[in-house]
């Protein structure tokens, strides 16, 4: 069974600063995918970034980067130059082997608040 | 770009009533997933379909059923609604064999059972 752990229920960051949201995972499968989604108060789930277990380089998408440490089973999200609009719930999720067609398992989320 | 469409966006039902939620995947996507997110909870996988056949099943109550139609849209049917069914219901879609990061979510249907 797969498990995702997000140990930070809430985080605060000052506008324009960087912030790291923690995510650790547990799986015995060598092949898996890791996702980060943003959920604003309006409720929609917005895809941010993806890391495959065999990807050699850490994923980056604009101000988002994923600090993937495979041996430690961690996939932390780094948001650089935080903006007020980054205030939201952030979920880390994992997809098991089977390619793009398998469902996701989510962590409990981290509520990020960006302070002006 | 076209996104996943869910309807209705909001639904209010009474206990013991039935509800039908609809999901229209991104064009070309052949796989649909349903997730349930209770208040303050993370999304929980309910069920998925590939090419109109059920492919995976999660923690979906027996009171719920779902199907995928020939045009790939999917419907989640919920009967004998309970107060605990109040949640945000997400549909997500992907293309089997497509890019590994492709699992895009719809805006959700917020179901309130009173």
mmCIF file of N, CA and C in Angstrom, chain A residues 35 37 39 43-45 47 50 91 95 100-104 106-108, chain B residues 33 35 37 42-43 45 56 88 90 94-98 100-101 103 105:
data_model
loop_
_atom_site.group_PDB
_atom_site.id
_atom_site.type_symbol
_atom_site.label_atom_id
_atom_site.label_comp_id
_atom_site.label_asym_id
_atom_site.label_seq_id
_atom_site.Cartn_x
_atom_site.Cartn_y
_atom_site.Cartn_z
ATOM 1 N N UNK A 35 3.024 13.945 -7.490
ATOM 2 C CA UNK A 35 2.348 15.147 -7.967
ATOM 3 C C UNK A 35 2.206 16.135 -6.812
ATOM 4 N N UNK A 37 -0.533 19.362 -6.086
ATOM 5 C CA UNK A 37 -1.709 20.115 -6.525
ATOM 6 C C UNK A 37 -1.945 21.257 -5.544
ATOM 7 N N UNK A 39 -4.988 23.765 -4.085
ATOM 8 C CA UNK A 39 -6.436 23.895 -3.963
ATOM 9 C C UNK A 39 -6.770 25.219 -3.278
ATOM 10 N N UNK A 43 -11.923 25.774 -4.285
ATOM 11 C CA UNK A 43 -12.111 24.323 -4.307
ATOM 12 C C UNK A 43 -11.476 23.555 -5.448
ATOM 13 N N UNK A 44 -11.164 24.212 -6.550
ATOM 14 C CA UNK A 44 -10.640 23.421 -7.666
ATOM 15 C C UNK A 44 -9.242 22.898 -7.361
ATOM 16 N N UNK A 45 -8.872 21.781 -7.981
ATOM 17 C CA UNK A 45 -7.557 21.168 -7.811
ATOM 18 C C UNK A 45 -6.711 21.532 -9.019
ATOM 19 N N UNK A 47 -3.182 21.381 -10.976
ATOM 20 C CA UNK A 47 -1.925 20.649 -11.103
ATOM 21 C C UNK A 47 -0.759 21.628 -11.131
ATOM 22 N N UNK A 50 5.074 17.605 -11.529
ATOM 23 C CA UNK A 50 5.136 16.143 -11.515
ATOM 24 C C UNK A 50 6.593 15.678 -11.511
ATOM 25 N N UNK A 91 -1.579 19.880 -1.838
ATOM 26 C CA UNK A 91 -1.607 18.438 -1.649
ATOM 27 C C UNK A 91 -0.478 17.773 -2.435
ATOM 28 N N UNK A 95 1.062 8.336 -7.530
ATOM 29 C CA UNK A 95 0.408 7.397 -8.415
ATOM 30 C C UNK A 95 1.238 6.124 -8.458
ATOM 31 N N UNK A 100 -0.016 6.217 -16.639
ATOM 32 C CA UNK A 100 -0.817 7.404 -16.350
ATOM 33 C C UNK A 100 -2.237 7.053 -15.952
ATOM 34 N N UNK A 101 -2.634 5.802 -16.059
ATOM 35 C CA UNK A 101 -4.035 5.476 -15.865
ATOM 36 C C UNK A 101 -4.406 5.127 -14.427
ATOM 37 N N UNK A 102 -3.460 5.118 -13.526
ATOM 38 C CA UNK A 102 -3.795 4.732 -12.158
ATOM 39 C C UNK A 102 -4.214 5.935 -11.329
ATOM 40 N N UNK A 103 -4.999 5.654 -10.285
ATOM 41 C CA UNK A 103 -5.533 6.734 -9.473
ATOM 42 C C UNK A 103 -4.481 7.247 -8.501
ATOM 43 N N UNK A 104 -4.747 8.420 -7.928
ATOM 44 C CA UNK A 104 -3.807 9.061 -7.006
ATOM 45 C C UNK A 104 -4.185 8.819 -5.553
ATOM 46 N N UNK A 106 -3.571 10.758 -1.951
ATOM 47 C CA UNK A 106 -3.205 12.109 -1.511
ATOM 48 C C UNK A 106 -2.721 12.123 -0.065
ATOM 49 N N UNK A 107 -1.875 13.110 0.240
ATOM 50 C CA UNK A 107 -1.549 13.412 1.626
ATOM 51 C C UNK A 107 -2.653 14.265 2.226
ATOM 52 N N UNK A 108 -2.460 14.628 3.477
ATOM 53 C CA UNK A 108 -3.497 15.369 4.193
ATOM 54 C C UNK A 108 -3.473 16.863 3.899
ATOM 55 N N UNK B 33 -11.688 9.323 -13.489
ATOM 56 C CA UNK B 33 -11.622 8.979 -12.072
ATOM 57 C C UNK B 33 -12.633 9.829 -11.300
ATOM 58 N N UNK B 35 -13.286 11.163 -7.310
ATOM 59 C CA UNK B 35 -12.747 11.320 -5.963
ATOM 60 C C UNK B 35 -13.784 12.046 -5.104
ATOM 61 N N UNK B 37 -14.013 14.378 -1.596
ATOM 62 C CA UNK B 37 -13.247 15.133 -0.606
ATOM 63 C C UNK B 37 -14.192 15.700 0.439
ATOM 64 N N UNK B 42 -8.499 15.082 2.684
ATOM 65 C CA UNK B 42 -7.859 14.958 1.382
ATOM 66 C C UNK B 42 -8.786 14.159 0.464
ATOM 67 N N UNK B 43 -8.642 14.319 -0.833
ATOM 68 C CA UNK B 43 -9.487 13.565 -1.763
ATOM 69 C C UNK B 43 -9.255 12.060 -1.641
ATOM 70 N N UNK B 45 -10.084 8.356 -3.446
ATOM 71 C CA UNK B 45 -10.457 7.745 -4.719
ATOM 72 C C UNK B 45 -11.699 6.881 -4.550
ATOM 73 N N UNK B 56 -10.594 0.513 -11.796
ATOM 74 C CA UNK B 56 -10.176 0.408 -10.400
ATOM 75 C C UNK B 56 -11.331 0.837 -9.507
ATOM 76 N N UNK B 88 -17.107 17.460 -1.560
ATOM 77 C CA UNK B 88 -16.755 17.944 -2.893
ATOM 78 C C UNK B 88 -16.382 16.718 -3.716
ATOM 79 N N UNK B 90 -14.850 15.272 -7.076
ATOM 80 C CA UNK B 90 -14.018 15.614 -8.225
ATOM 81 C C UNK B 90 -14.042 14.495 -9.251
ATOM 82 N N UNK B 94 -7.582 11.388 -17.831
ATOM 83 C CA UNK B 94 -6.261 11.219 -18.398
ATOM 84 C C UNK B 94 -6.372 10.371 -19.655
ATOM 85 N N UNK B 95 -5.289 10.346 -20.400
ATOM 86 C CA UNK B 95 -5.203 9.502 -21.581
ATOM 87 C C UNK B 95 -4.250 8.360 -21.257
ATOM 88 N N UNK B 96 -4.766 7.146 -21.252
ATOM 89 C CA UNK B 96 -3.919 5.992 -20.952
ATOM 90 C C UNK B 96 -2.793 5.931 -21.975
ATOM 91 N N UNK B 97 -1.563 5.839 -21.479
ATOM 92 C CA UNK B 97 -0.413 5.828 -22.374
ATOM 93 C C UNK B 97 0.063 7.217 -22.743
ATOM 94 N N UNK B 98 -0.612 8.228 -22.209
ATOM 95 C CA UNK B 98 -0.216 9.597 -22.489
ATOM 96 C C UNK B 98 0.897 10.057 -21.565
ATOM 97 N N UNK B 100 2.867 11.118 -18.412
ATOM 98 C CA UNK B 100 2.636 10.612 -17.043
ATOM 99 C C UNK B 100 2.061 11.638 -16.087
ATOM 100 N N UNK B 101 2.229 12.931 -16.409
ATOM 101 C CA UNK B 101 1.715 13.934 -15.480
ATOM 102 C C UNK B 101 0.259 14.283 -15.751
ATOM 103 N N UNK B 103 -3.075 14.096 -15.278
ATOM 104 C CA UNK B 103 -4.284 13.732 -14.544
ATOM 105 C C UNK B 103 -4.886 15.045 -14.096
ATOM 106 N N UNK B 105 -7.951 17.624 -13.063
ATOM 107 C CA UNK B 105 -9.185 17.593 -12.294
ATOM 108 C C UNK B 105 -10.196 18.606 -12.819
#
